[in-house]
Coordinates of C-alpha atoms in Angstrom, one line a residue:
X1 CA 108.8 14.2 -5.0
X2 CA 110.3 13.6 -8.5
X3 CA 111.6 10.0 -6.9
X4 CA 108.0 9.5 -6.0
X5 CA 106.4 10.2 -9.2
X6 CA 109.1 7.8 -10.9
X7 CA 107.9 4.8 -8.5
X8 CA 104.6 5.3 -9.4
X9 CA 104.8 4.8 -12.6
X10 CA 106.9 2.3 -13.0
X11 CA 104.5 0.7 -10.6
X12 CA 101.9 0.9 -12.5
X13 CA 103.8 0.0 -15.6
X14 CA 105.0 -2.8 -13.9
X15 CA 101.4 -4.1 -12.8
X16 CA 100.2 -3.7 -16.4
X17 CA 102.9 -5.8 -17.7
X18 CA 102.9 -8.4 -15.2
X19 CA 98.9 -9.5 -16.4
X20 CA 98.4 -13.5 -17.8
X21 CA 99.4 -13.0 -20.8
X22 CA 96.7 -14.8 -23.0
X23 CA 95.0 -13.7 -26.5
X24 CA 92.0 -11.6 -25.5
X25 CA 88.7 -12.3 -27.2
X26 CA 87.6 -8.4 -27.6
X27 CA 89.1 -5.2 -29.1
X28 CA 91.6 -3.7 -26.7
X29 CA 91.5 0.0 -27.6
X30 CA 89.0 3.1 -27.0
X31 CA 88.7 6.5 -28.3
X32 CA 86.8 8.6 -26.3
X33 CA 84.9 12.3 -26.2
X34 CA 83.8 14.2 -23.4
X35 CA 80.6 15.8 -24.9
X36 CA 79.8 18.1 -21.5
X37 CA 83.2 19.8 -21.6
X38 CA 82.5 20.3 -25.2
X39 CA 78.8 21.2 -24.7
X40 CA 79.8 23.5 -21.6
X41 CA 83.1 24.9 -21.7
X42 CA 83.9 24.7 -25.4
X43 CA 86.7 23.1 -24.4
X44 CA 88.1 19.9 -26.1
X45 CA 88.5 16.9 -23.3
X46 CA 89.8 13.2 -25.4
X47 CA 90.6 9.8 -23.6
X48 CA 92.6 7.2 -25.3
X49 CA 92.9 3.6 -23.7
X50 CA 94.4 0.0 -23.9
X51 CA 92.5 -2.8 -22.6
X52 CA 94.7 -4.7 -20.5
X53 CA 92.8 -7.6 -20.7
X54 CA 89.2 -8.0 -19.5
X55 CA 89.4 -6.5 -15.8
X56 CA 92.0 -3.8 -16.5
X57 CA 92.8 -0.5 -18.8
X58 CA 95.1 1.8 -18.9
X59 CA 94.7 5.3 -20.7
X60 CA 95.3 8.8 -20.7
X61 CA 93.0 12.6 -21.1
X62 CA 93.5 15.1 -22.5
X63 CA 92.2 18.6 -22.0
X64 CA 92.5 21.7 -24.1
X65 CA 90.9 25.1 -23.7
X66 CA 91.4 28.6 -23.8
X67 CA 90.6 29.4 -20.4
X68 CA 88.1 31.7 -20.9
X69 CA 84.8 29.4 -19.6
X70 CA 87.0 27.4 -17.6
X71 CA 89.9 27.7 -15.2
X72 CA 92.4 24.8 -16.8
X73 CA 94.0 25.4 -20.1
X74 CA 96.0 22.2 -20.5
X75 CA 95.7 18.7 -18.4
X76 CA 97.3 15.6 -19.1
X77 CA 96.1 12.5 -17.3
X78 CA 97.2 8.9 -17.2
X79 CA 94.8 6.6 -15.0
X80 CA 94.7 2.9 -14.9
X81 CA 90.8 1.3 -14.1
X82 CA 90.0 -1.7 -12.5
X83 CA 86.5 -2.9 -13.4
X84 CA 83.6 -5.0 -11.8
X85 CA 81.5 -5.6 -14.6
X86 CA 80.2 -9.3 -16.6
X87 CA 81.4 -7.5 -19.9
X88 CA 84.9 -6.9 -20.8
X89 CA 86.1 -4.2 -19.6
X90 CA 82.6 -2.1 -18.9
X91 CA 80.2 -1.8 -16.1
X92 CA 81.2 -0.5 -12.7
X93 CA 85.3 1.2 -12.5
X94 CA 87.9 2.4 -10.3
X95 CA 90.1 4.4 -11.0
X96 CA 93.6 5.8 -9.8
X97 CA 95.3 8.6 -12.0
X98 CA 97.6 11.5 -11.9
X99 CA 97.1 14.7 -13.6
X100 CA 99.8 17.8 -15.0
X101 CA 97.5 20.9 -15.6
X102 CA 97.9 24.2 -16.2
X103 CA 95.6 26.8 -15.0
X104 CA 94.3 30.2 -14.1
X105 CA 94.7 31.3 -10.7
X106 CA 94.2 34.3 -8.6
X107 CA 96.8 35.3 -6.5
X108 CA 96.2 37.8 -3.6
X109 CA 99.1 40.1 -2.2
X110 CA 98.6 42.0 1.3
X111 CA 98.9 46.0 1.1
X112 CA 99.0 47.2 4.8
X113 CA 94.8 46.8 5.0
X114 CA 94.5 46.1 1.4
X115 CA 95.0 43.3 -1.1
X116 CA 96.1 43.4 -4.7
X117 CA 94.7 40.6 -6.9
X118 CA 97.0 39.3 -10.1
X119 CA 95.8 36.4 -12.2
X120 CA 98.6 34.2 -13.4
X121 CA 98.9 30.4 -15.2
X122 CA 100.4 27.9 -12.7
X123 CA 101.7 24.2 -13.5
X124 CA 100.9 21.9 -10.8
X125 CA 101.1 17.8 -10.3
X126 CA 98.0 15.3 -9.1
X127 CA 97.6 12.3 -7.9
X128 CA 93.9 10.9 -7.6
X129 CA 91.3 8.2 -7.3
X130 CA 88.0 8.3 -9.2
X131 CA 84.9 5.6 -10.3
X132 CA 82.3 6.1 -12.9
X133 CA 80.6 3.5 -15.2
X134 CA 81.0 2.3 -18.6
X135 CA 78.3 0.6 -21.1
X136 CA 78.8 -0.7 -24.5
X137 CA 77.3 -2.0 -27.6
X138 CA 77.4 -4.8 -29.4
X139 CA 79.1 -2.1 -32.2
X140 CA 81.8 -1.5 -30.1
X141 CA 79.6 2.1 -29.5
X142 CA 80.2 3.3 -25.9
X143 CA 78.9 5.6 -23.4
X144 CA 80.8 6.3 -20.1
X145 CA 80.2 8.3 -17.1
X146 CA 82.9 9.1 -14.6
X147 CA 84.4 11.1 -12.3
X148 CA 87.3 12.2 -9.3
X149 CA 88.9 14.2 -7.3
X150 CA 92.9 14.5 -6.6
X151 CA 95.0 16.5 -4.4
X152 CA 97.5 19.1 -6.1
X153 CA 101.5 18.4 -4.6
X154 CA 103.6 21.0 -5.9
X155 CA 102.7 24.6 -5.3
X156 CA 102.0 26.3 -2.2
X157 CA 98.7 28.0 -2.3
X158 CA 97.9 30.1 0.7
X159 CA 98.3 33.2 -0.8
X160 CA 95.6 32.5 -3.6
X161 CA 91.7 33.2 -3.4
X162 CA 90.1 29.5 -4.1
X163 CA 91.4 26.0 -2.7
X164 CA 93.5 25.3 -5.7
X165 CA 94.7 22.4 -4.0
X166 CA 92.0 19.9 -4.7
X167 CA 91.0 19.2 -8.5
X168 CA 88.7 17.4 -9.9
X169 CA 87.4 15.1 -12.5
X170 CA 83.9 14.6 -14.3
X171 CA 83.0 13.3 -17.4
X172 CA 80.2 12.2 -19.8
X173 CA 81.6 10.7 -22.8
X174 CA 80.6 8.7 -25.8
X175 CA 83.4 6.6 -27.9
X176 CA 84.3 3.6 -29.7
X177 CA 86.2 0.3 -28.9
X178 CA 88.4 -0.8 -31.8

């Protein structure tokens, strides 16, 4: 697994390096705030990312939270976006990212005809594709709407009460290209 983690980014890397290299025309980097996580979970959710050139990006999310409106407590996500659109870098995306979280989960142990139900943080590993859209103004003002869903590799979950195994990403977020 760790071998095929390692591949993937250097793949990735690799493919972001191996661009025309040519002076772009347009700011390359974006700061970005997810205002429904904010608005609905209280919970902090920030995007950085490099414009590769005018097709390409690659960035990173983070989420913070306390867990108590949400599940997740702590995600780190790197994702590289292809886009479709006539501006630089906006319009129409795809997406491919992974995603380290930590979250709450409810684990259930059997008791002859009973169960016993323990809550407990768990680390787990994602890999995932998404698409979503992204506008911009002449300012360098954006607004972006996104989301996707992944597949968590490392834990086991058969013995906990939701499907854990898929997560997901969704976003509405305003930012600024600098």
């Amino acid at each position: 697994m760790k071998k095929f983690v390692i591949a993937f980014c250097i793949l990735v890397y690799s493919f972001g390096n191996s661009q025309e290299k040519k002076t772009l025309d347009f700011k390359q980097n974006e700061l970005k705030l997810d205002v429904t996580y904010l608005i609905f979970a209280g919970a902090l959710n920030a995007t950085y990312e490099h414009l590769v050139n005018d097709e390409s990006g690659l960035g990173v999310g983070l989420v913070l939270s306390s867990g108590n409106e949400i599940n997740t407590t702590f995600s780190l996500s790197p994702y590289y976006r292809f886009y479709f659109g006539n501006k630089p870098a906006a319009g129409f995306f795809f997406e491919g990212f992974t995603m380290l979280s930590t979250f709450k989960a409810e684990k259930r142990t059997p008791y002859g005809y009973y169960y016993s139900y323990e809550t407990s943080k768990v680390t787990d590993f994602a890999i995932g594709i998404g698409l979503g859209g992204k506008w911009i103004t002449r300012n360098g003002i954006l607004f972006e709407i996104n989301s996707g869903v992944g597949r968590n590799l490392l834990n086991d979950y058969s013995n906990y009460t939701s499907g854990y195994k898929i997560v997901g990403k969704f976003g509405l977020s305003v930012g600024y290209r600098f």
